[in-house]
Amino acid sequence: MAINTPKQTSHLKREILVRLIRSFLSENFEESTRLIPYDMRPKGSEVPYRCCIYKERAILRDRAVAGLGFSIEETDDSTLLSELAHKALDRKEPEENPLTVLTTACKGCVPARIYVTDLCQGCVARPCVNTCKFGAISVKNGKSVIDPEKCKNCGMCAQVCPYQAITKIIVPCESACPVGAITKGDDGHAKIDFSKCISCGKCVSACPFGAVHEKSQIIDVLKAIKSGKKVIAMLAPAIMGQLPCTPKQLREAILKLGFSDVYEVAQGADVTTKNESKEFVERLENGAEFMTTSCCAGYNELIAKHLPEIKPFVSDTKTPMYYTAEIVKKDHPDAVTVFFSPCVAKRREALQNPNVDYVLNYEEVGAWFIALNIQVDSCGESDFKTEASAEGRNYAVTGGVAKAVQTLLPEEIPAHPVIIDGLNKQSIRDLKRYAKNGVCDIGNLIEVMACQGGCLGGNATVNSYKAATKQLGAYVNESKSIKDTENDTVQK
Amino acid sequence: MSKKISVKVCLGTTCFVMGSANLQELIEIVPAKYGEKVEVSGVPCLGLCSIDWEFSKAPYVKVDEDIIKEATVEKVLSAIDNKLKEC
């Protein structure tokens, strides 16, 4: 699938968020929230997607539950949205697992398997029968038939059929998950095993029914602002390619939402770059064959849950979010910090970092602008207090981190970057092999990004990948190189 | 051949977030497909989302004076085709 293909499911998710924000800002949050499904599908309205209006409303209700920050799995169907809205206001901190599956919205797809279609000609060559290593295919009544007991779903028969008559039926969420964490449960609906889930968000993007949601923290952030606390925004580099305005206008637009100050996480990325390039030199001098980067939260979850053997080769340098949050808390110890993220994985990282209080994704930020009717391109411009480097701002693009680290390496220790552009079953096997052999045969600096295209391909991005790359690229090009910036804020 | 057909893709914040981000490709596709006959551009907020708070029908695209709600690349191209037939 191409990165960031347009989807009606995104439209629905964003509409729910806008309505929730509007409800929060209205005179009666609880009642307005309860009415969201009815406002979206009033009596007699069209039923665009599902069997009937009641099913549509039930699903919209569940989408609102996720928008309020709760698990569908743990919420009773009989609980009213108004009660949940009330509960959301009382919540002290976000729930642990950042994803939730809407059983109502889940299609209960047919199980993944190999299927012989009517196009089968019952040919004489029978490459399918001959290729199958498991003896699962025979020809009956002039057509190939697969014995499900013997079939291992390898797909070899589908590859060799001269008529392309054999197809592999996939379950999109299962097929997208690189670690086998989401599978069809006994009832046929998708279920996430959180002991395996690395929060990469691929299932969120892959499900054509929009059945996997991030549990939003938007209400928590709105509440913090309303209570008059000093709330500070930390913008991950990817956001600079996301909205139709300049970075300086975006800063102003975010101040209009009620934030007290806005920092670029690229500032923290500069600290990461400096530390990581030093570390690379040290490791190679001490005889290491390779090092991998450590800034992608999805990759860090992968290491912890599935790939502990690579740990000795992973950089100990902290993420740009870590350093940025440290700087912000030092400047403003009393502030509530909110990380603006392109993906769900950063929610997990934030839970483990006491300096990061909340995470908002770009869909939520966009919805907030809509709810307040803020035209970002009509906002004024203001400068970020600390100017980040071109390299730090380019972290969001695949290859950007390795390139940044390379910029600061001494000539005698050159890096040969290897770019893992998206985690999938194959790239995870590659990483396992490098760890086992203690050497990577094609390079010594491995950049790992869980998402294809880097952070700009994150599950919660708004802009199309191509346009985002262009927009962010222009910002990077007008920025100074890290070699020329003097604001040395390194603290380790 | 009378005057050019004008296609305006709203790139206001609401339309952009609700989907016109993905309509930016029209700005390349349309000239390649229709050449001089159609003029296409991304424009600032057309103001359509604030009428009756119709943000949920965004993104909007205007093909001459016709408004396309919940626009997709396909809807816009078929609207252009229909216009060209009328000419």
JSON list of C-alpha atoms in Angstrom, two decimals, chain A residues 277-395:
[
{"chain": "A", "resi": 277, "resn": "SER", "atom": "CA", "xyz": [27.82, 10.74, 16.61]},
{"chain": "A", "resi": 278, "resn": "LYS", "atom": "CA", "xyz": [30.22, 10.75, 19.59]},
{"chain": "A", "resi": 279, "resn": "GLU", "atom": "CA", "xyz": [28.89, 7.40, 20.65]},
{"chain": "A", "resi": 280, "resn": "PHE", "atom": "CA", "xyz": [29.33, 5.96, 17.16]},
{"chain": "A", "resi": 281, "resn": "VAL", "atom": "CA", "xyz": [33.01, 6.92, 17.16]},
{"chain": "A", "resi": 282, "resn": "GLU", "atom": "CA", "xyz": [33.54, 5.42, 20.63]},
{"chain": "A", "resi": 283, "resn": "ARG", "atom": "CA", "xyz": [31.81, 2.18, 19.75]},
{"chain": "A", "resi": 284, "resn": "LEU", "atom": "CA", "xyz": [33.76, 1.70, 16.52]},
{"chain": "A", "resi": 285, "resn": "GLU", "atom": "CA", "xyz": [37.04, 2.50, 18.26]},
{"chain": "A", "resi": 286, "resn": "ASN", "atom": "CA", "xyz": [36.16, -0.14, 20.84]},
{"chain": "A", "resi": 287, "resn": "GLY", "atom": "CA", "xyz": [35.78, -2.71, 18.09]},
{"chain": "A", "resi": 288, "resn": "ALA", "atom": "CA", "xyz": [32.04, -2.75, 17.47]},
{"chain": "A", "resi": 289, "resn": "GLU", "atom": "CA", "xyz": [31.10, -3.67, 13.90]},
{"chain": "A", "resi": 290, "resn": "PHE", "atom": "CA", "xyz": [27.94, -1.61, 13.79]},
{"chain": "A", "resi": 291, "resn": "MET", "atom": "CA", "xyz": [25.50, 0.56, 15.75]},
{"chain": "A", "resi": 292, "resn": "THR", "atom": "CA", "xyz": [21.80, 1.19, 15.27]},
{"chain": "A", "resi": 293, "resn": "THR", "atom": "CA", "xyz": [19.98, 4.45, 15.96]},
{"chain": "A", "resi": 294, "resn": "SER", "atom": "CA", "xyz": [17.59, 4.66, 18.91]},
{"chain": "A", "resi": 295, "resn": "CYS", "atom": "CA", "xyz": [15.14, 7.50, 18.27]},
{"chain": "A", "resi": 296, "resn": "CYS", "atom": "CA", "xyz": [12.15, 5.57, 16.88]},
{"chain": "A", "resi": 297, "resn": "ALA", "atom": "CA", "xyz": [9.72, 4.60, 19.63]},
{"chain": "A", "resi": 298, "resn": "GLY", "atom": "CA", "xyz": [8.27, 1.70, 17.63]},
{"chain": "A", "resi": 299, "resn": "TYR", "atom": "CA", "xyz": [11.76, 0.27, 17.15]},
{"chain": "A", "resi": 300, "resn": "ASN", "atom": "CA", "xyz": [12.54, 0.65, 20.86]},
{"chain": "A", "resi": 301, "resn": "GLU", "atom": "CA", "xyz": [9.38, -1.31, 21.70]},
{"chain": "A", "resi": 302, "resn": "LEU", "atom": "CA", "xyz": [10.44, -3.95, 19.18]},
{"chain": "A", "resi": 303, "resn": "ILE", "atom": "CA", "xyz": [13.80, -4.32, 20.92]},
{"chain": "A", "resi": 304, "resn": "ALA", "atom": "CA", "xyz": [12.20, -4.63, 24.34]},
{"chain": "A", "resi": 305, "resn": "LYS", "atom": "CA", "xyz": [9.57, -7.18, 23.31]},
{"chain": "A", "resi": 306, "resn": "HIS", "atom": "CA", "xyz": [11.00, -9.14, 20.40]},
{"chain": "A", "resi": 307, "resn": "LEU", "atom": "CA", "xyz": [14.63, -8.38, 19.71]},
{"chain": "A", "resi": 308, "resn": "PRO", "atom": "CA", "xyz": [16.62, -8.20, 22.98]},
{"chain": "A", "resi": 309, "resn": "GLU", "atom": "CA", "xyz": [19.66, -9.67, 21.25]},
{"chain": "A", "resi": 310, "resn": "ILE", "atom": "CA", "xyz": [20.23, -6.45, 19.31]},
{"chain": "A", "resi": 311, "resn": "LYS", "atom": "CA", "xyz": [20.35, -4.33, 22.47]},
{"chain": "A", "resi": 312, "resn": "PRO", "atom": "CA", "xyz": [24.19, -4.32, 22.71]},
{"chain": "A", "resi": 313, "resn": "PHE", "atom": "CA", "xyz": [24.34, -2.73, 19.26]},
{"chain": "A", "resi": 314, "resn": "VAL", "atom": "CA", "xyz": [21.70, -0.05, 19.87]},
{"chain": "A", "resi": 315, "resn": "SER", "atom": "CA", "xyz": [22.86, 3.46, 20.65]},
{"chain": "A", "resi": 316, "resn": "ASP", "atom": "CA", "xyz": [22.35, 4.49, 24.30]},
{"chain": "A", "resi": 317, "resn": "THR", "atom": "CA", "xyz": [21.63, 8.05, 23.22]},
{"chain": "A", "resi": 318, "resn": "LYS", "atom": "CA", "xyz": [18.17, 9.26, 24.17]},
{"chain": "A", "resi": 319, "resn": "THR", "atom": "CA", "xyz": [15.46, 10.35, 21.76]},
{"chain": "A", "resi": 320, "resn": "PRO", "atom": "CA", "xyz": [14.81, 13.93, 20.58]},
{"chain": "A", "resi": 321, "resn": "MET", "atom": "CA", "xyz": [11.60, 13.86, 22.63]},
{"chain": "A", "resi": 322, "resn": "TYR", "atom": "CA", "xyz": [13.61, 12.99, 25.75]},
{"chain": "A", "resi": 323, "resn": "TYR", "atom": "CA", "xyz": [16.08, 15.85, 25.40]},
{"chain": "A", "resi": 324, "resn": "THR", "atom": "CA", "xyz": [13.41, 18.36, 24.40]},
{"chain": "A", "resi": 325, "resn": "ALA", "atom": "CA", "xyz": [11.23, 17.46, 27.38]},
{"chain": "A", "resi": 326, "resn": "GLU", "atom": "CA", "xyz": [14.27, 17.74, 29.64]},
{"chain": "A", "resi": 327, "resn": "ILE", "atom": "CA", "xyz": [15.00, 21.23, 28.32]},
{"chain": "A", "resi": 328, "resn": "VAL", "atom": "CA", "xyz": [11.36, 22.31, 28.68]},
{"chain": "A", "resi": 329, "resn": "LYS", "atom": "CA", "xyz": [11.05, 21.03, 32.25]},
{"chain": "A", "resi": 330, "resn": "LYS", "atom": "CA", "xyz": [14.29, 22.78, 33.13]},
{"chain": "A", "resi": 331, "resn": "ASP", "atom": "CA", "xyz": [12.97, 26.07, 31.69]},
{"chain": "A", "resi": 332, "resn": "HIS", "atom": "CA", "xyz": [9.50, 25.58, 33.20]},
{"chain": "A", "resi": 333, "resn": "PRO", "atom": "CA", "xyz": [9.44, 23.04, 36.06]},
{"chain": "A", "resi": 334, "resn": "ASP", "atom": "CA", "xyz": [5.74, 23.68, 36.69]},
{"chain": "A", "resi": 335, "resn": "ALA", "atom": "CA", "xyz": [4.59, 23.16, 33.12]},
{"chain": "A", "resi": 336, "resn": "VAL", "atom": "CA", "xyz": [2.43, 20.43, 31.64]},
{"chain": "A", "resi": 337, "resn": "THR", "atom": "CA", "xyz": [4.25, 19.11, 28.54]},
{"chain": "A", "resi": 338, "resn": "VAL", "atom": "CA", "xyz": [2.50, 17.87, 25.40]},
{"chain": "A", "resi": 339, "resn": "PHE", "atom": "CA", "xyz": [4.34, 16.08, 22.63]},
{"chain": "A", "resi": 340, "resn": "PHE", "atom": "CA", "xyz": [2.87, 16.56, 19.12]},
{"chain": "A", "resi": 341, "resn": "SER", "atom": "CA", "xyz": [3.36, 13.21, 17.44]},
{"chain": "A", "resi": 342, "resn": "PRO", "atom": "CA", "xyz": [2.96, 11.68, 13.98]},
{"chain": "A", "resi": 343, "resn": "CYS", "atom": "CA", "xyz": [2.42, 8.19, 15.40]},
{"chain": "A", "resi": 344, "resn": "VAL", "atom": "CA", "xyz": [1.01, 6.12, 18.22]},
{"chain": "A", "resi": 345, "resn": "ALA", "atom": "CA", "xyz": [4.35, 4.69, 19.37]},
{"chain": "A", "resi": 346, "resn": "LYS", "atom": "CA", "xyz": [5.38, 7.95, 21.02]},
{"chain": "A", "resi": 347, "resn": "ARG", "atom": "CA", "xyz": [2.44, 7.53, 23.40]},
{"chain": "A", "resi": 348, "resn": "ARG", "atom": "CA", "xyz": [4.20, 4.48, 24.83]},
{"chain": "A", "resi": 349, "resn": "GLU", "atom": "CA", "xyz": [7.49, 6.33, 25.09]},
{"chain": "A", "resi": 350, "resn": "ALA", "atom": "CA", "xyz": [5.77, 9.24, 26.82]},
{"chain": "A", "resi": 351, "resn": "LEU", "atom": "CA", "xyz": [4.23, 6.91, 29.42]},
{"chain": "A", "resi": 352, "resn": "GLN", "atom": "CA", "xyz": [7.74, 5.84, 30.36]},
{"chain": "A", "resi": 353, "resn": "ASN", "atom": "CA", "xyz": [9.07, 9.39, 30.57]},
{"chain": "A", "resi": 354, "resn": "PRO", "atom": "CA", "xyz": [7.98, 11.48, 33.57]},
{"chain": "A", "resi": 355, "resn": "ASN", "atom": "CA", "xyz": [8.91, 14.67, 31.71]},
{"chain": "A", "resi": 356, "resn": "VAL", "atom": "CA", "xyz": [6.25, 14.12, 29.02]},
{"chain": "A", "resi": 357, "resn": "ASP", "atom": "CA", "xyz": [2.71, 14.45, 30.31]},
{"chain": "A", "resi": 358, "resn": "TYR", "atom": "CA", "xyz": [0.58, 14.01, 27.20]},
{"chain": "A", "resi": 359, "resn": "VAL", "atom": "CA", "xyz": [0.77, 13.19, 23.52]},
{"chain": "A", "resi": 360, "resn": "LEU", "atom": "CA", "xyz": [-1.40, 14.64, 20.77]},
{"chain": "A", "resi": 361, "resn": "ASN", "atom": "CA", "xyz": [-1.23, 13.35, 17.23]},
{"chain": "A", "resi": 362, "resn": "TYR", "atom": "CA", "xyz": [-1.54, 15.44, 14.08]},
{"chain": "A", "resi": 363, "resn": "GLU", "atom": "CA", "xyz": [-5.12, 14.36, 13.39]},
{"chain": "A", "resi": 364, "resn": "GLU", "atom": "CA", "xyz": [-6.06, 15.66, 16.82]},
{"chain": "A", "resi": 365, "resn": "VAL", "atom": "CA", "xyz": [-4.19, 18.93, 16.33]},
{"chain": "A", "resi": 366, "resn": "GLY", "atom": "CA", "xyz": [-5.88, 19.38, 12.94]},
{"chain": "A", "resi": 367, "resn": "ALA", "atom": "CA", "xyz": [-9.29, 18.63, 14.47]},
{"chain": "A", "resi": 368, "resn": "TRP", "atom": "CA", "xyz": [-8.62, 21.21, 17.19]},
{"chain": "A", "resi": 369, "resn": "PHE", "atom": "CA", "xyz": [-7.94, 23.89, 14.58]},
{"chain": "A", "resi": 370, "resn": "ILE", "atom": "CA", "xyz": [-11.19, 22.98, 12.83]},
{"chain": "A", "resi": 371, "resn": "ALA", "atom": "CA", "xyz": [-13.16, 23.06, 16.09]},
{"chain": "A", "resi": 372, "resn": "LEU", "atom": "CA", "xyz": [-11.86, 26.55, 16.89]},
{"chain": "A", "resi": 373, "resn": "ASN", "atom": "CA", "xyz": [-12.10, 27.68, 13.29]},
{"chain": "A", "resi": 374, "resn": "ILE", "atom": "CA", "xyz": [-8.46, 28.70, 13.18]},
{"chain": "A", "resi": 375, "resn": "GLN", "atom": "CA", "xyz": [-7.08, 29.29, 9.70]},
{"chain": "A", "resi": 376, "resn": "VAL", "atom": "CA", "xyz": [-3.44, 28.43, 10.13]},
{"chain": "A", "resi": 377, "resn": "ASP", "atom": "CA", "xyz": [-2.36, 30.32, 7.02]},
{"chain": "A", "resi": 378, "resn": "SER", "atom": "CA", "xyz": [-3.96, 33.52, 8.36]},
{"chain": "A", "resi": 379, "resn": "CYS", "atom": "CA", "xyz": [-2.01, 33.43, 11.61]},
{"chain": "A", "resi": 380, "resn": "GLY", "atom": "CA", "xyz": [0.87, 35.76, 12.25]},
{"chain": "A", "resi": 381, "resn": "GLU", "atom": "CA", "xyz": [4.43, 34.51, 12.51]},
{"chain": "A", "resi": 382, "resn": "SER", "atom": "CA", "xyz": [6.66, 34.20, 15.54]},
{"chain": "A", "resi": 383, "resn": "ASP", "atom": "CA", "xyz": [10.12, 32.75, 16.06]},
{"chain": "A", "resi": 384, "resn": "PHE", "atom": "CA", "xyz": [11.05, 29.68, 18.03]},
{"chain": "A", "resi": 385, "resn": "LYS", "atom": "CA", "xyz": [13.31, 30.77, 20.87]},
{"chain": "A", "resi": 386, "resn": "THR", "atom": "CA", "xyz": [15.96, 28.23, 20.02]},
{"chain": "A", "resi": 387, "resn": "GLU", "atom": "CA", "xyz": [16.69, 27.69, 16.39]},
{"chain": "A", "resi": 388, "resn": "ALA", "atom": "CA", "xyz": [17.13, 24.03, 15.49]},
{"chain": "A", "resi": 389, "resn": "SER", "atom": "CA", "xyz": [19.44, 22.83, 12.74]},
{"chain": "A", "resi": 390, "resn": "ALA", "atom": "CA", "xyz": [18.59, 21.61, 9.26]},
{"chain": "A", "resi": 391, "resn": "GLU", "atom": "CA", "xyz": [19.70, 18.11, 10.24]},
{"chain": "A", "resi": 392, "resn": "GLY", "atom": "CA", "xyz": [17.48, 18.04, 13.34]},
{"chain": "A", "resi": 393, "resn": "ARG", "atom": "CA", "xyz": [14.50, 19.21, 11.34]},
{"chain": "A", "resi": 394, "resn": "ASN", "atom": "CA", "xyz": [15.17, 16.49, 8.80]},
{"chain": "A", "resi": 395, "resn": "TYR", "atom": "CA", "xyz": [14.85, 13.65, 11.37]}
]
